[in-house]
Amino acid sequence: MITSPAHPLAKNGSIRFYDLAQESFIQLNERFVHSIAFNQLSRQAQIKPKLIYQTNDVQIIKGMVAKGVGISLLSAAALLPQDPVAVLTLRDQPQPEFLIQLVYRSNHLLTNLQQEMIQLFMQENF
């Protein structure tokens, strides 16, 4: 979960999804697995969160959250250290899983950048 650094929840560090029932959410649209995870967490917590905006642009979400318009459920892979948002860890169990699949042709000659990206994806904690 991400919030504005000025949001009262920002200092908590972790939160239960149930505690976000009164918050306004800005989310990725249905083309992203995030919407499935959001719906799963909503059902699990037995809440109906207020979804105020959906987009396919992660940067727009991070910008709106940074300005305090709402909060968002984003995977760690979508965040950068320099993003002006506060990160909250969800304490709910079970946690939604975000799986990434990497496919490339075995006979394709990879550039250095492509090799670095593959190594990054292969890291266990990515």
PDB file of C-alpha atoms in Angstrom:
ATOM      1  CA  MET A   1       0.000   0.000   0.000  1.00  0.00           C
ATOM      2  CA  ILE A   2       1.178   3.529  -0.654  1.00  0.00           C
ATOM      3  CA  THR A   3       0.031   6.782   0.900  1.00  0.00           C
ATOM      4  CA  SER A   4       1.134  10.381   0.906  1.00  0.00           C
ATOM      5  CA  PRO A   5       3.994  10.932   3.375  1.00  0.00           C
ATOM      6  CA  ALA A   6       1.659  13.458   5.068  1.00  0.00           C
ATOM      7  CA  HIS A   7      -1.185  10.917   5.479  1.00  0.00           C
ATOM      8  CA  PRO A   8      -1.886   9.962   9.126  1.00  0.00           C
ATOM      9  CA  LEU A   9      -1.345   6.274   8.251  1.00  0.00           C
ATOM     10  CA  ALA A  10       2.138   6.934   6.832  1.00  0.00           C
ATOM     11  CA  LYS A  11       3.779   6.695  10.239  1.00  0.00           C
ATOM     12  CA  ASN A  12       2.224   3.280  10.986  1.00  0.00           C
ATOM     13  CA  GLY A  13       4.517   1.204   8.786  1.00  0.00           C
ATOM     14  CA  SER A  14       1.962  -1.586   8.500  1.00  0.00           C
ATOM     15  CA  ILE A  15      -1.829  -1.832   8.307  1.00  0.00           C
ATOM     16  CA  ARG A  16      -4.695  -4.294   7.916  1.00  0.00           C
ATOM     17  CA  PHE A  17      -6.774  -3.839   4.765  1.00  0.00           C
ATOM     18  CA  TYR A  18      -9.895  -3.705   6.943  1.00  0.00           C
ATOM     19  CA  ASP A  19      -8.569  -0.487   8.520  1.00  0.00           C
ATOM     20  CA  LEU A  20      -8.644   1.182   5.091  1.00  0.00           C
ATOM     21  CA  ALA A  21     -12.429   0.882   4.678  1.00  0.00           C
ATOM     22  CA  GLN A  22     -12.976   4.662   4.833  1.00  0.00           C
ATOM     23  CA  GLU A  23     -10.076   5.591   2.544  1.00  0.00           C
ATOM     24  CA  SER A  24     -10.311   6.755  -1.080  1.00  0.00           C
ATOM     25  CA  PHE A  25      -8.452   4.451  -3.467  1.00  0.00           C
ATOM     26  CA  ILE A  26      -6.675   5.164  -6.741  1.00  0.00           C
ATOM     27  CA  GLN A  27      -5.989   1.909  -8.564  1.00  0.00           C
ATOM     28  CA  LEU A  28      -4.652   0.361 -11.729  1.00  0.00           C
ATOM     29  CA  ASN A  29      -7.482  -0.680 -14.044  1.00  0.00           C
ATOM     30  CA  GLU A  30      -8.692  -4.206 -14.838  1.00  0.00           C
ATOM     31  CA  ARG A  31      -5.835  -4.832 -17.269  1.00  0.00           C
ATOM     32  CA  PHE A  32      -3.534  -5.282 -14.287  1.00  0.00           C
ATOM     33  CA  VAL A  33      -3.378  -8.093 -11.736  1.00  0.00           C
ATOM     34  CA  HIS A  34      -3.575  -5.413  -9.039  1.00  0.00           C
ATOM     35  CA  SER A  35      -7.352  -5.168  -9.530  1.00  0.00           C
ATOM     36  CA  ILE A  36      -7.690  -8.903  -8.780  1.00  0.00           C
ATOM     37  CA  ALA A  37      -5.579  -8.518  -5.634  1.00  0.00           C
ATOM     38  CA  PHE A  38      -7.593  -5.422  -4.614  1.00  0.00           C
ATOM     39  CA  ASN A  39     -10.877  -7.312  -5.006  1.00  0.00           C
ATOM     40  CA  GLN A  40      -9.476 -10.327  -3.140  1.00  0.00           C
ATOM     41  CA  LEU A  41      -8.380  -8.165  -0.209  1.00  0.00           C
ATOM     42  CA  SER A  42     -11.736  -6.347  -0.181  1.00  0.00           C
ATOM     43  CA  ARG A  43     -13.664  -9.638   0.014  1.00  0.00           C
ATOM     44  CA  GLN A  44     -11.299 -11.057   2.605  1.00  0.00           C
ATOM     45  CA  ALA A  45     -11.687  -7.941   4.807  1.00  0.00           C
ATOM     46  CA  GLN A  46     -15.432  -7.810   4.081  1.00  0.00           C
ATOM     47  CA  ILE A  47     -15.315  -4.151   3.056  1.00  0.00           C
ATOM     48  CA  LYS A  48     -16.360  -2.176   0.003  1.00  0.00           C
ATOM     49  CA  PRO A  49     -13.582   0.407  -0.485  1.00  0.00           C
ATOM     50  CA  LYS A  50     -14.287   3.719  -2.194  1.00  0.00           C
ATOM     51  CA  LEU A  51     -12.559   3.550  -5.586  1.00  0.00           C
ATOM     52  CA  ILE A  52     -12.299   7.132  -6.858  1.00  0.00           C
ATOM     53  CA  TYR A  53     -10.055   6.699  -9.899  1.00  0.00           C
ATOM     54  CA  GLN A  54      -8.619   3.969 -12.129  1.00  0.00           C
ATOM     55  CA  THR A  55      -5.881   4.308 -14.718  1.00  0.00           C
ATOM     56  CA  ASN A  56      -3.304   2.247 -16.579  1.00  0.00           C
ATOM     57  CA  ASP A  57      -0.514   4.694 -15.656  1.00  0.00           C
ATOM     58  CA  VAL A  58       1.500   3.889 -12.525  1.00  0.00           C
ATOM     59  CA  GLN A  59       3.127   7.344 -12.555  1.00  0.00           C
ATOM     60  CA  ILE A  60      -0.271   9.066 -12.404  1.00  0.00           C
ATOM     61  CA  ILE A  61      -1.226   6.901  -9.426  1.00  0.00           C
ATOM     62  CA  LYS A  62       2.005   7.672  -7.589  1.00  0.00           C
ATOM     63  CA  GLY A  63       1.600  11.398  -8.313  1.00  0.00           C
ATOM     64  CA  MET A  64      -2.003  11.492  -7.084  1.00  0.00           C
ATOM     65  CA  VAL A  65      -1.100   9.512  -3.960  1.00  0.00           C
ATOM     66  CA  ALA A  66       1.882  11.796  -3.246  1.00  0.00           C
ATOM     67  CA  LYS A  67      -0.481  14.798  -3.390  1.00  0.00           C
ATOM     68  CA  GLY A  68      -2.867  13.155  -0.914  1.00  0.00           C
ATOM     69  CA  VAL A  69      -5.765  12.499  -3.310  1.00  0.00           C
ATOM     70  CA  GLY A  70      -6.045   8.880  -2.157  1.00  0.00           C
ATOM     71  CA  ILE A  71      -4.107   5.719  -1.378  1.00  0.00           C
ATOM     72  CA  SER A  72      -3.232   2.767  -3.604  1.00  0.00           C
ATOM     73  CA  LEU A  73      -2.380  -0.913  -3.650  1.00  0.00           C
ATOM     74  CA  LEU A  74       0.779  -1.313  -5.742  1.00  0.00           C
ATOM     75  CA  SER A  75       3.309  -4.125  -5.812  1.00  0.00           C
ATOM     76  CA  ALA A  76       6.855  -3.360  -4.703  1.00  0.00           C
ATOM     77  CA  ALA A  77       8.002  -3.916  -8.303  1.00  0.00           C
ATOM     78  CA  ALA A  78       6.123  -0.733  -9.308  1.00  0.00           C
ATOM     79  CA  LEU A  79       7.946   1.447  -6.779  1.00  0.00           C
ATOM     80  CA  LEU A  80      11.275   3.232  -6.921  1.00  0.00           C
ATOM     81  CA  PRO A  81      13.302   4.483  -3.928  1.00  0.00           C
ATOM     82  CA  GLN A  82      12.874   8.094  -5.081  1.00  0.00           C
ATOM     83  CA  ASP A  83       9.058   7.916  -5.335  1.00  0.00           C
ATOM     84  CA  PRO A  84       7.531  10.597  -3.065  1.00  0.00           C
ATOM     85  CA  VAL A  85       5.178   8.174  -1.303  1.00  0.00           C
ATOM     86  CA  ALA A  86       5.079   6.319   2.006  1.00  0.00           C
ATOM     87  CA  VAL A  87       4.920   2.524   1.857  1.00  0.00           C
ATOM     88  CA  LEU A  88       2.689   0.548   4.211  1.00  0.00           C
ATOM     89  CA  THR A  89       3.055  -3.204   4.615  1.00  0.00           C
ATOM     90  CA  LEU A  90      -0.190  -5.164   4.658  1.00  0.00           C
ATOM     91  CA  ARG A  91      -0.540  -7.461   7.675  1.00  0.00           C
ATOM     92  CA  ASP A  92      -3.411  -9.426   6.133  1.00  0.00           C
ATOM     93  CA  GLN A  93      -2.965 -13.157   5.557  1.00  0.00           C
ATOM     94  CA  PRO A  94      -2.980 -14.663   3.047  1.00  0.00           C
ATOM     95  CA  GLN A  95      -1.180 -12.049   0.986  1.00  0.00           C
ATOM     96  CA  PRO A  96      -1.960 -11.671  -2.720  1.00  0.00           C
ATOM     97  CA  GLU A  97       0.833 -12.999  -4.912  1.00  0.00           C
ATOM     98  CA  PHE A  98       2.149 -11.195  -7.960  1.00  0.00           C
ATOM     99  CA  LEU A  99       3.847 -13.605 -10.327  1.00  0.00           C
ATOM    100  CA  ILE A 100       6.086 -12.413 -13.144  1.00  0.00           C
ATOM    101  CA  GLN A 101       6.853 -14.603 -16.114  1.00  0.00           C
ATOM    102  CA  LEU A 102       9.848 -13.935 -18.296  1.00  0.00           C
ATOM    103  CA  VAL A 103       9.939 -15.351 -21.811  1.00  0.00           C
ATOM    104  CA  TYR A 104      12.579 -14.831 -24.457  1.00  0.00           C
ATOM    105  CA  ARG A 105      13.958 -16.781 -27.389  1.00  0.00           C
ATOM    106  CA  SER A 106      16.893 -18.966 -26.468  1.00  0.00           C
ATOM    107  CA  ASN A 107      18.579 -18.228 -29.800  1.00  0.00           C
ATOM    108  CA  HIS A 108      18.205 -14.426 -29.424  1.00  0.00           C
ATOM    109  CA  LEU A 109      21.455 -12.535 -28.835  1.00  0.00           C
ATOM    110  CA  LEU A 110      20.795 -10.413 -25.752  1.00  0.00           C
ATOM    111  CA  THR A 111      22.147  -6.903 -25.274  1.00  0.00           C
ATOM    112  CA  ASN A 112      23.928  -6.052 -22.015  1.00  0.00           C
ATOM    113  CA  LEU A 113      20.825  -4.213 -20.798  1.00  0.00           C
ATOM    114  CA  GLN A 114      18.596  -7.198 -21.576  1.00  0.00           C
ATOM    115  CA  GLN A 115      21.000  -9.502 -19.715  1.00  0.00           C
ATOM    116  CA  GLU A 116      20.925  -7.173 -16.705  1.00  0.00           C
ATOM    117  CA  MET A 117      17.118  -7.127 -16.748  1.00  0.00           C
ATOM    118  CA  ILE A 118      16.979 -10.934 -16.837  1.00  0.00           C
ATOM    119  CA  GLN A 119      19.401 -11.119 -13.902  1.00  0.00           C
ATOM    120  CA  LEU A 120      17.224  -8.648 -11.987  1.00  0.00           C
ATOM    121  CA  PHE A 121      14.083 -10.710 -12.629  1.00  0.00           C
ATOM    122  CA  MET A 122      15.873 -13.884 -11.558  1.00  0.00           C
ATOM    123  CA  GLN A 123      16.679 -12.459  -8.121  1.00  0.00           C
ATOM    124  CA  GLU A 124      14.658 -14.266  -5.511  1.00  0.00           C
ATOM    125  CA  ASN A 125      13.369 -11.110  -3.783  1.00  0.00           C
ATOM    126  CA  PHE A 126      12.314  -9.197  -6.886  1.00  0.00           C
TER     127      PHE A 126
END
